PDB file of C-alpha atoms in Angstrom:
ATOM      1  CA  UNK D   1      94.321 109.440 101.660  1.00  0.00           C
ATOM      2  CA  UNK D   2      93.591 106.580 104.122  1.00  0.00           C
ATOM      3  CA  UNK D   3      96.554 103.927 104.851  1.00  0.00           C
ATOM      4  CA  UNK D   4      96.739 101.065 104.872  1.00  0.00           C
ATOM      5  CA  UNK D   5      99.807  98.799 106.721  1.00  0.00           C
ATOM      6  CA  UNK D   6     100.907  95.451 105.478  1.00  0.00           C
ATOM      7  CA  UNK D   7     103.936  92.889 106.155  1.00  0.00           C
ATOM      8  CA  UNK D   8     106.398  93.575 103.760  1.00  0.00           C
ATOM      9  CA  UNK D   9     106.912  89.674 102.712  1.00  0.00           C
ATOM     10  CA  UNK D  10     105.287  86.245 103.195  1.00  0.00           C
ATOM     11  CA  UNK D  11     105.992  82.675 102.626  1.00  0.00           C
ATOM     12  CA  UNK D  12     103.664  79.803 101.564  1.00  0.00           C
ATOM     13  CA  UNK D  13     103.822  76.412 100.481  1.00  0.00           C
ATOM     14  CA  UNK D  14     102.302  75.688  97.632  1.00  0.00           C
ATOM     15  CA  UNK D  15      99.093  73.976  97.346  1.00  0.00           C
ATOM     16  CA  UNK D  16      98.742  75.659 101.112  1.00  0.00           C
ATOM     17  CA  UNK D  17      96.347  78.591 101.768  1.00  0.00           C
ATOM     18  CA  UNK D  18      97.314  81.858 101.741  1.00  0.00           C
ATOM     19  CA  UNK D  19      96.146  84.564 104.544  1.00  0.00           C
ATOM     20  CA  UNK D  20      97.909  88.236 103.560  1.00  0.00           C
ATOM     21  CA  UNK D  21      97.024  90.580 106.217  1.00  0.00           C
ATOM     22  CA  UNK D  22      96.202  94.512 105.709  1.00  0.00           C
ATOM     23  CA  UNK D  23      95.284  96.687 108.948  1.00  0.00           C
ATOM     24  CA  UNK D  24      93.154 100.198 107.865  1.00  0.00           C
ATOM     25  CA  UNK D  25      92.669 101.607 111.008  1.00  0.00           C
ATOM     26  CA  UNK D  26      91.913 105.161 109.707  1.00  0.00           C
ATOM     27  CA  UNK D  27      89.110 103.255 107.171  1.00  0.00           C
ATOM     28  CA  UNK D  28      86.219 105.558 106.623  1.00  0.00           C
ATOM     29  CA  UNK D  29      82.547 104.604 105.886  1.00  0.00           C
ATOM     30  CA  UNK D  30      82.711 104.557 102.141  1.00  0.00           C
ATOM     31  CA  UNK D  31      86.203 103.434 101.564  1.00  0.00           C
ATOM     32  CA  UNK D  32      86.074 100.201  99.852  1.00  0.00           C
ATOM     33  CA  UNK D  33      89.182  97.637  99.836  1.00  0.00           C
ATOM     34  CA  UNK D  34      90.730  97.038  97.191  1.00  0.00           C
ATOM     35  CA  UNK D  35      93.272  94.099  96.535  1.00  0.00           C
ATOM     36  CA  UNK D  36      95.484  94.089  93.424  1.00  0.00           C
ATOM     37  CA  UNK D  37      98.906  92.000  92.875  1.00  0.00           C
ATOM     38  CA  UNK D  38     101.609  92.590  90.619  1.00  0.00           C
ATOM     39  CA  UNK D  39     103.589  89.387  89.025  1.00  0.00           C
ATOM     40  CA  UNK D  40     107.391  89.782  88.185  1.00  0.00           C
ATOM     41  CA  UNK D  41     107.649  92.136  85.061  1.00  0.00           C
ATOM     42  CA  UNK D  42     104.190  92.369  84.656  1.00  0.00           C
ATOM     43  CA  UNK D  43     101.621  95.701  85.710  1.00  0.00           C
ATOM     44  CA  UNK D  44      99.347  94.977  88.964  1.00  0.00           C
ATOM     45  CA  UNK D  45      95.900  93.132  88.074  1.00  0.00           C
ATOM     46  CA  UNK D  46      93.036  93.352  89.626  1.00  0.00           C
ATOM     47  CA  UNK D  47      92.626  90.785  92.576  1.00  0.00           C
ATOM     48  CA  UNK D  48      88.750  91.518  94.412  1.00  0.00           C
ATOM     49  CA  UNK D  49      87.296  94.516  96.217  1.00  0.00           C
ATOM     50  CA  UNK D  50      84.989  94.428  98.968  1.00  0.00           C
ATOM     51  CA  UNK D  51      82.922  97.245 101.163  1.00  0.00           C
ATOM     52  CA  UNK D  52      81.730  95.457 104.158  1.00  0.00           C
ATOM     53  CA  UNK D  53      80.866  91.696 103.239  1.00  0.00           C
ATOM     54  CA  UNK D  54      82.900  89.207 102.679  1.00  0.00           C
ATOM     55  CA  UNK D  55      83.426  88.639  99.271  1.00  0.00           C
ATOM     56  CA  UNK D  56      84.579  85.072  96.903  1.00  0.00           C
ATOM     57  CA  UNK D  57      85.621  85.608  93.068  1.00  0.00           C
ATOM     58  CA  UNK D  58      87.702  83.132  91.040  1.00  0.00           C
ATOM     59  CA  UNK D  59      90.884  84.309  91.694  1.00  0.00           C
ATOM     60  CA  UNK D  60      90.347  84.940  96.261  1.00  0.00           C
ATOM     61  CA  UNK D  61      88.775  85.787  99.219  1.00  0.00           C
ATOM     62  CA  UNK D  62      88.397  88.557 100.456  1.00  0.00           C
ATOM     63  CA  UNK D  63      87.356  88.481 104.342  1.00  0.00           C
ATOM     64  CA  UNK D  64      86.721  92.230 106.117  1.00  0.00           C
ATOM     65  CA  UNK D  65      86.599  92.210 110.031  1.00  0.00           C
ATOM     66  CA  UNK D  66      83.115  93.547 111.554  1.00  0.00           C
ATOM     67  CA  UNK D  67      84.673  96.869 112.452  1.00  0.00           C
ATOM     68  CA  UNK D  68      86.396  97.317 108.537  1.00  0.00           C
ATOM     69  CA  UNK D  69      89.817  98.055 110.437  1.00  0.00           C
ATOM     70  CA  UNK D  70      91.516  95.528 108.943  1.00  0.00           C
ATOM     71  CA  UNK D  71      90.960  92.633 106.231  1.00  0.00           C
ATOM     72  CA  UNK D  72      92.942  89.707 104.671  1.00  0.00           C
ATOM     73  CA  UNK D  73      93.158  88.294 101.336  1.00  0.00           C
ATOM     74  CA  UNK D  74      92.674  84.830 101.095  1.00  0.00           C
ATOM     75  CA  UNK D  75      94.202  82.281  98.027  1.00  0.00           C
ATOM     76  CA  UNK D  76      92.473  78.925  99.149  1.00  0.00           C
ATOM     77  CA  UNK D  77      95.522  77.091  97.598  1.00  0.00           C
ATOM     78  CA  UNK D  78      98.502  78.525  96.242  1.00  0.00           C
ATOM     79  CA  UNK D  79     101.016  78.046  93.033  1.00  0.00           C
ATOM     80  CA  UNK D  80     103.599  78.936  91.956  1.00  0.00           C
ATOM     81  CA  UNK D  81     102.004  81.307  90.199  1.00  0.00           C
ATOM     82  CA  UNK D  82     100.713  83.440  92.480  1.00  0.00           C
ATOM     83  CA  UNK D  83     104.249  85.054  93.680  1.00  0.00           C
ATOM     84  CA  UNK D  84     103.735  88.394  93.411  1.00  0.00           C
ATOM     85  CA  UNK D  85     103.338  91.677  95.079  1.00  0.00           C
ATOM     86  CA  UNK D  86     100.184  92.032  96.768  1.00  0.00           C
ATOM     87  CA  UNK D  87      98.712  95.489  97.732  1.00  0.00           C
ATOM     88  CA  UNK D  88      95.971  96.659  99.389  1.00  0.00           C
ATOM     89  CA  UNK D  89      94.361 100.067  98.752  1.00  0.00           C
ATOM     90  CA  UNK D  90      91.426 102.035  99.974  1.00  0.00           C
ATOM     91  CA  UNK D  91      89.909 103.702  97.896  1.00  0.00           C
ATOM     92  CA  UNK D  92      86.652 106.085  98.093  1.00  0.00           C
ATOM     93  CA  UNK D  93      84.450 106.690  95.173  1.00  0.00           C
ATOM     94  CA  UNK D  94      85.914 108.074  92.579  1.00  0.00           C
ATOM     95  CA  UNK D  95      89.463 108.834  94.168  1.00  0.00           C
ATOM     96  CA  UNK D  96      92.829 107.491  92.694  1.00  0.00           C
ATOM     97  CA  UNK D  97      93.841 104.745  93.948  1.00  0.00           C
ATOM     98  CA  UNK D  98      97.073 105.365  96.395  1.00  0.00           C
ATOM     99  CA  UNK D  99      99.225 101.835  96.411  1.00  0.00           C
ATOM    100  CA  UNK D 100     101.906 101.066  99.296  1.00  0.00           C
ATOM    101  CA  UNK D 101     104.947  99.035  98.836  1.00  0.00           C
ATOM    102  CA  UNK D 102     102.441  95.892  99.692  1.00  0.00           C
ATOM    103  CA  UNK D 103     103.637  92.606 100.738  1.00  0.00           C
ATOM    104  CA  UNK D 104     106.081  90.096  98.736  1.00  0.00           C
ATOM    105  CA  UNK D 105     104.424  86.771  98.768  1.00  0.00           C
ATOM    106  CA  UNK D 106     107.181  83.662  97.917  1.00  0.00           C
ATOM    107  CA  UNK D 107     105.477  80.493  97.051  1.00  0.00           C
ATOM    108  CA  UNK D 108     107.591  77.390  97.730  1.00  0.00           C
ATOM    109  CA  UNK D 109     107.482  74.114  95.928  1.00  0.00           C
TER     110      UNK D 109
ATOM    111  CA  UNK O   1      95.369  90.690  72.404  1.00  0.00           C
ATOM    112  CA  UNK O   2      92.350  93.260  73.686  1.00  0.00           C
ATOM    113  CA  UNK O   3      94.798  94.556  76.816  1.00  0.00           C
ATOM    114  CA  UNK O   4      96.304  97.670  77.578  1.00  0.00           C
ATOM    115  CA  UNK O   5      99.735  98.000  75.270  1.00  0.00           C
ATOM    116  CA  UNK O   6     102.874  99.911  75.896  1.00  0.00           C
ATOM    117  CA  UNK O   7     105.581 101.050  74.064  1.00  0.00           C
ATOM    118  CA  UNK O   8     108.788 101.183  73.871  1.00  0.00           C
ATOM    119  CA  UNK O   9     108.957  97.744  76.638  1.00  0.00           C
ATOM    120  CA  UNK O  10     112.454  99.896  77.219  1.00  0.00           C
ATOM    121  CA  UNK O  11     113.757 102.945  76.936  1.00  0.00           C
ATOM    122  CA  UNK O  12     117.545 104.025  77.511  1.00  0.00           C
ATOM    123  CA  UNK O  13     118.676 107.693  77.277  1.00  0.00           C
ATOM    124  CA  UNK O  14     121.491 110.309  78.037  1.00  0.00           C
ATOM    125  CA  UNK O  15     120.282 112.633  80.906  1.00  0.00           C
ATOM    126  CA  UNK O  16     119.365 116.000  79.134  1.00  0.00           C
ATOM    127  CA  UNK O  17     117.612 114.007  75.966  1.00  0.00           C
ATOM    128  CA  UNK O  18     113.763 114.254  75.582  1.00  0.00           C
ATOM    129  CA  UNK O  19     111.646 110.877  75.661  1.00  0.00           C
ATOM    130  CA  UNK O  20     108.383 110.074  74.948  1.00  0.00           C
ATOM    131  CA  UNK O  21     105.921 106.945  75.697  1.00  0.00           C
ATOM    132  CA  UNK O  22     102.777 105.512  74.219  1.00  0.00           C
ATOM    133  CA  UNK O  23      99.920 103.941  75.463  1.00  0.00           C
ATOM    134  CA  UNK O  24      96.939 101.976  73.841  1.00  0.00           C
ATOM    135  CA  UNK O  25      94.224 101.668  76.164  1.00  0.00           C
ATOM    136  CA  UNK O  26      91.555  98.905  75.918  1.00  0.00           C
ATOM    137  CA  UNK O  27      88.806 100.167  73.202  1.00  0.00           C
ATOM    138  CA  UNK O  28      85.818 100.690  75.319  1.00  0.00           C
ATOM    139  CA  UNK O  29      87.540 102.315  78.371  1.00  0.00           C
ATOM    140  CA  UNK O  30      87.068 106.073  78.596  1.00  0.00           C
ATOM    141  CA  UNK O  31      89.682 106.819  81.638  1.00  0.00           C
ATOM    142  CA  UNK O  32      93.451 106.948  81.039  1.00  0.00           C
ATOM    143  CA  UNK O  33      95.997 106.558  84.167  1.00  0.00           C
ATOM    144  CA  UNK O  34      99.851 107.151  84.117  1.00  0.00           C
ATOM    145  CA  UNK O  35     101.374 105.894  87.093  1.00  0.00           C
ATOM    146  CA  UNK O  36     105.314 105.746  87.519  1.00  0.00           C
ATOM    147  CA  UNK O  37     106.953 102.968  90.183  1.00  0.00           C
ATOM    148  CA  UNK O  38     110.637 102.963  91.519  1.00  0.00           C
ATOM    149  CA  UNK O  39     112.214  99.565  92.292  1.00  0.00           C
ATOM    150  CA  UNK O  40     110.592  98.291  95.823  1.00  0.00           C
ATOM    151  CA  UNK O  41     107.926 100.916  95.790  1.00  0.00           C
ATOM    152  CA  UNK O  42     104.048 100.447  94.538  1.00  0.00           C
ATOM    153  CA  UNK O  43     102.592 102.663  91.561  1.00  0.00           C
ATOM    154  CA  UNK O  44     102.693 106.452  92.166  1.00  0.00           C
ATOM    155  CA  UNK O  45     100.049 108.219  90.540  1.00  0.00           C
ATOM    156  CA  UNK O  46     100.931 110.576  87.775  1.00  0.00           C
ATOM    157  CA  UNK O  47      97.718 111.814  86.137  1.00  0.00           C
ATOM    158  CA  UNK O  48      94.650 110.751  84.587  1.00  0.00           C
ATOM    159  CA  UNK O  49      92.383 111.374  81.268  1.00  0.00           C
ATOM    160  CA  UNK O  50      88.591 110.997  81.032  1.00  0.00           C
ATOM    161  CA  UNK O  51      87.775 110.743  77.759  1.00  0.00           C
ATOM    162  CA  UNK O  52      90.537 113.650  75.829  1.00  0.00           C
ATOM    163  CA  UNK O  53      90.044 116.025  78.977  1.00  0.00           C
ATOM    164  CA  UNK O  54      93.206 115.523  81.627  1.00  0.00           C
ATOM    165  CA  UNK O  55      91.175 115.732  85.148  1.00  0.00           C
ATOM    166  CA  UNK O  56      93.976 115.279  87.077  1.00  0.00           C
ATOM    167  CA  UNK O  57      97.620 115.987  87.678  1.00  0.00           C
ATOM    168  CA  UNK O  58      99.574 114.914  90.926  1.00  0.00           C
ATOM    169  CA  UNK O  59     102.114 117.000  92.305  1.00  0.00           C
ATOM    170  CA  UNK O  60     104.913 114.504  91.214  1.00  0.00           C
ATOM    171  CA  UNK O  61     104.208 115.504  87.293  1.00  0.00           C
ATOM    172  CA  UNK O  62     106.804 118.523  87.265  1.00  0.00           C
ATOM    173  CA  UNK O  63     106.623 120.965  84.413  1.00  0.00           C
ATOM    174  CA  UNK O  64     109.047 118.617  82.671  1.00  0.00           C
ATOM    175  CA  UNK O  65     106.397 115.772  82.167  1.00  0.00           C
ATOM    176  CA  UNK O  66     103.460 116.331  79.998  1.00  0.00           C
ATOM    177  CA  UNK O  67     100.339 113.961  78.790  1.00  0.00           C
ATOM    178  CA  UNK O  68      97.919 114.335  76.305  1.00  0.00           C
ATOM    179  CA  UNK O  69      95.413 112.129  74.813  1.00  0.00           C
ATOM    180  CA  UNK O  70      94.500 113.995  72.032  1.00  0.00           C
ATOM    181  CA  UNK O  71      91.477 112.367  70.812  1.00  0.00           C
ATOM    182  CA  UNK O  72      90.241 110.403  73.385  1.00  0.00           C
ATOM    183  CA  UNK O  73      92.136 106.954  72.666  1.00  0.00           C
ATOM    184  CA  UNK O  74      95.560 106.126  72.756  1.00  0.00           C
ATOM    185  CA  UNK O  75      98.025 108.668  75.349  1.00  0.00           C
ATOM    186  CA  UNK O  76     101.304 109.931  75.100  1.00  0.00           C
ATOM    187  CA  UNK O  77     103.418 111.096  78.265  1.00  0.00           C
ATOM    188  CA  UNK O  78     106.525 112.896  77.490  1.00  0.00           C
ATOM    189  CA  UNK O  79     109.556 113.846  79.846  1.00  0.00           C
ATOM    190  CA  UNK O  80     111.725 116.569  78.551  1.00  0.00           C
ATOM    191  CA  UNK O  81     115.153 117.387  79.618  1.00  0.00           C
ATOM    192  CA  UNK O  82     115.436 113.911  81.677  1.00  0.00           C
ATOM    193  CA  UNK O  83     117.233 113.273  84.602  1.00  0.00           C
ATOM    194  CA  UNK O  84     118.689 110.672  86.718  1.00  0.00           C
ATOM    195  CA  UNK O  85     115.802 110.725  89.173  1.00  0.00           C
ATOM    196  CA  UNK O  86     113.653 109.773  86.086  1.00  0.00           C
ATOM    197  CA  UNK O  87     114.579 106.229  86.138  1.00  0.00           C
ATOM    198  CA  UNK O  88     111.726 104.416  86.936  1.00  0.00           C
ATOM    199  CA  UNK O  89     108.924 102.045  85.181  1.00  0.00           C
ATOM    200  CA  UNK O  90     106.136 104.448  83.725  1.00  0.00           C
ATOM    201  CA  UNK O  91     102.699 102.685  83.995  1.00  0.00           C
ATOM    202  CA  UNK O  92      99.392 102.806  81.704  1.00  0.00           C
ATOM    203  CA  UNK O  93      96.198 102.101  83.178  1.00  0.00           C
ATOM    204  CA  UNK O  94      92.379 102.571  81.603  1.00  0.00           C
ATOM    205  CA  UNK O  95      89.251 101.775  83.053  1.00  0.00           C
ATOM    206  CA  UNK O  96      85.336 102.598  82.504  1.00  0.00           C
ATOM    207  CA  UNK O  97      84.356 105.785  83.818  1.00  0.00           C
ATOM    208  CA  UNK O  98      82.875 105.867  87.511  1.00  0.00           C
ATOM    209  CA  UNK O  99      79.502 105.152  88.095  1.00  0.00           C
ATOM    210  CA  UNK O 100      79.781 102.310  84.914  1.00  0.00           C
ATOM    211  CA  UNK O 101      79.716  98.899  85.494  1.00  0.00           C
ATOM    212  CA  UNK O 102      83.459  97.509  86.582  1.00  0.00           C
ATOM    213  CA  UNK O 103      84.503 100.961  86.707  1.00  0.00           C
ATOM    214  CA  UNK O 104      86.437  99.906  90.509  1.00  0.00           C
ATOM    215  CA  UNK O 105      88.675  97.714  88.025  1.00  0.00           C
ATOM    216  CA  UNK O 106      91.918  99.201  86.792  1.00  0.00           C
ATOM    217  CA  UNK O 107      93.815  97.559  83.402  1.00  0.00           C
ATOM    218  CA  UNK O 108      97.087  98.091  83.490  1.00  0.00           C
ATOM    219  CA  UNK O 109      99.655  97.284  80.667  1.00  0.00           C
ATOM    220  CA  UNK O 110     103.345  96.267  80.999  1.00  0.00           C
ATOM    221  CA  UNK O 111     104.752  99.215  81.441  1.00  0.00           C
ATOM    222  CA  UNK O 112     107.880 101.456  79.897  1.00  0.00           C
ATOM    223  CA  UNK O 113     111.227 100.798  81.782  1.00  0.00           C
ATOM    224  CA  UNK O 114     113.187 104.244  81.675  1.00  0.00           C
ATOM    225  CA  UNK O 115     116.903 104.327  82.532  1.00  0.00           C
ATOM    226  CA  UNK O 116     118.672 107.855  82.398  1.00  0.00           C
ATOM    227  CA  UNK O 117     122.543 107.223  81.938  1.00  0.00           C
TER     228      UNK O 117
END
């Protein structure tokens, strides 16, 4: 399974944007990226997944560096709510998806 | 509420004792996950079902653990003869089979807390 490495915590402001970092080095051509996050108590939910574009959806962005060997996750402004776990995953068509201990974002009033 | 349900929430039993969880997947999805996820760790995945078939098994599903989904809806994982190691939150996922529409998108319900005294 590819890896994927990410800081193990993060601090924001809130109403600040949010840039969590994930380096894939060993990313192969058909592994797409896959963000999810997990809220206290709760079971991870889906966040976005990209292949080589940059990609928007409701919730982030999701920007993927020209090479694919590493990408960030993007919350244009965030709240309280969005404390969570964050993890990144590639995942190739089909497989399971393999999750790391991600990153702990803390969102300060 | 059309989301993935668990149940028990929690579940607290004597080392030695059997247990066994339940999980309702959303209607229309045909694949099942069970993941299991230590404190400070992300989801480690246990098995999967498509439809009533099990596809999958990962090496951490000892001879002790067992899943079935016996007609293709809700699933049932079962731990006999627990242990300490045990402890851990047991996670149900379902999804729409690959190659469907949104089939990248995992559901995932809240999950069974198991502590083995």
């Amino acid at each position: 399974d590819a890896k994927t490495t990410q800081p193990n915590s993060m601090e924001s402001n809130e109403e600040e944007p949010v840039h969590l970092p994930c380096n894939h080095s060993t990313i192969s051509g058909t592994d797409y990226i896959h963000w999810y996050r997990q809220l206290p108590s709760q079971g991870p939910e889906y966040v976005i997944h990209g292949l080589t574009s940059n990609v928007n959806n409701r919730m982030a962005s999701l920007a993927i560096a020209e090479d694919r060997k590493s990408s960030t996750l993007i919350l244009h402004r965030a709240t309280l709510r969005d404390a969570a776990v964050y993890y990144c995953i590639l995942r190739n068509y089909g497989q399971n998806f393999v999750f790391g201990p991600g990153t702990r974002l803390s969102v300060l009033p | 509420d059309t989301g993935v349900s668990q149940n028990p929430r929690h579940k607290i039993t004597k080392r030695g004792q059997n247990v066994t969880f339940r999980c309702d997947p959303i209607s229309e999805h045909n694949r099942l996950y069970w993941y299991r996820q230590t404190l400070g760790q992300g989801p480690e995945f246990l098995t999967y079902f498509q439809n009533e078939a099990q596809l999958e098994k990962s090496r951490l599903l000892s001879d002790r653990f067992s899943a079935e989904r016996p007609k293709g809806s809700f699933s049932t994982l079962e731990i006999q003869r627990t242990e300490q190691g045990d402890s851990a939150m047991y996670l149900c996922a379902s999804s729409f089979p690959i190659g469907q529409a949104y089939s990248y998108e995992q559901y995932f319900g809240p999950g069974t807390r198991l502590t083995v005294t």
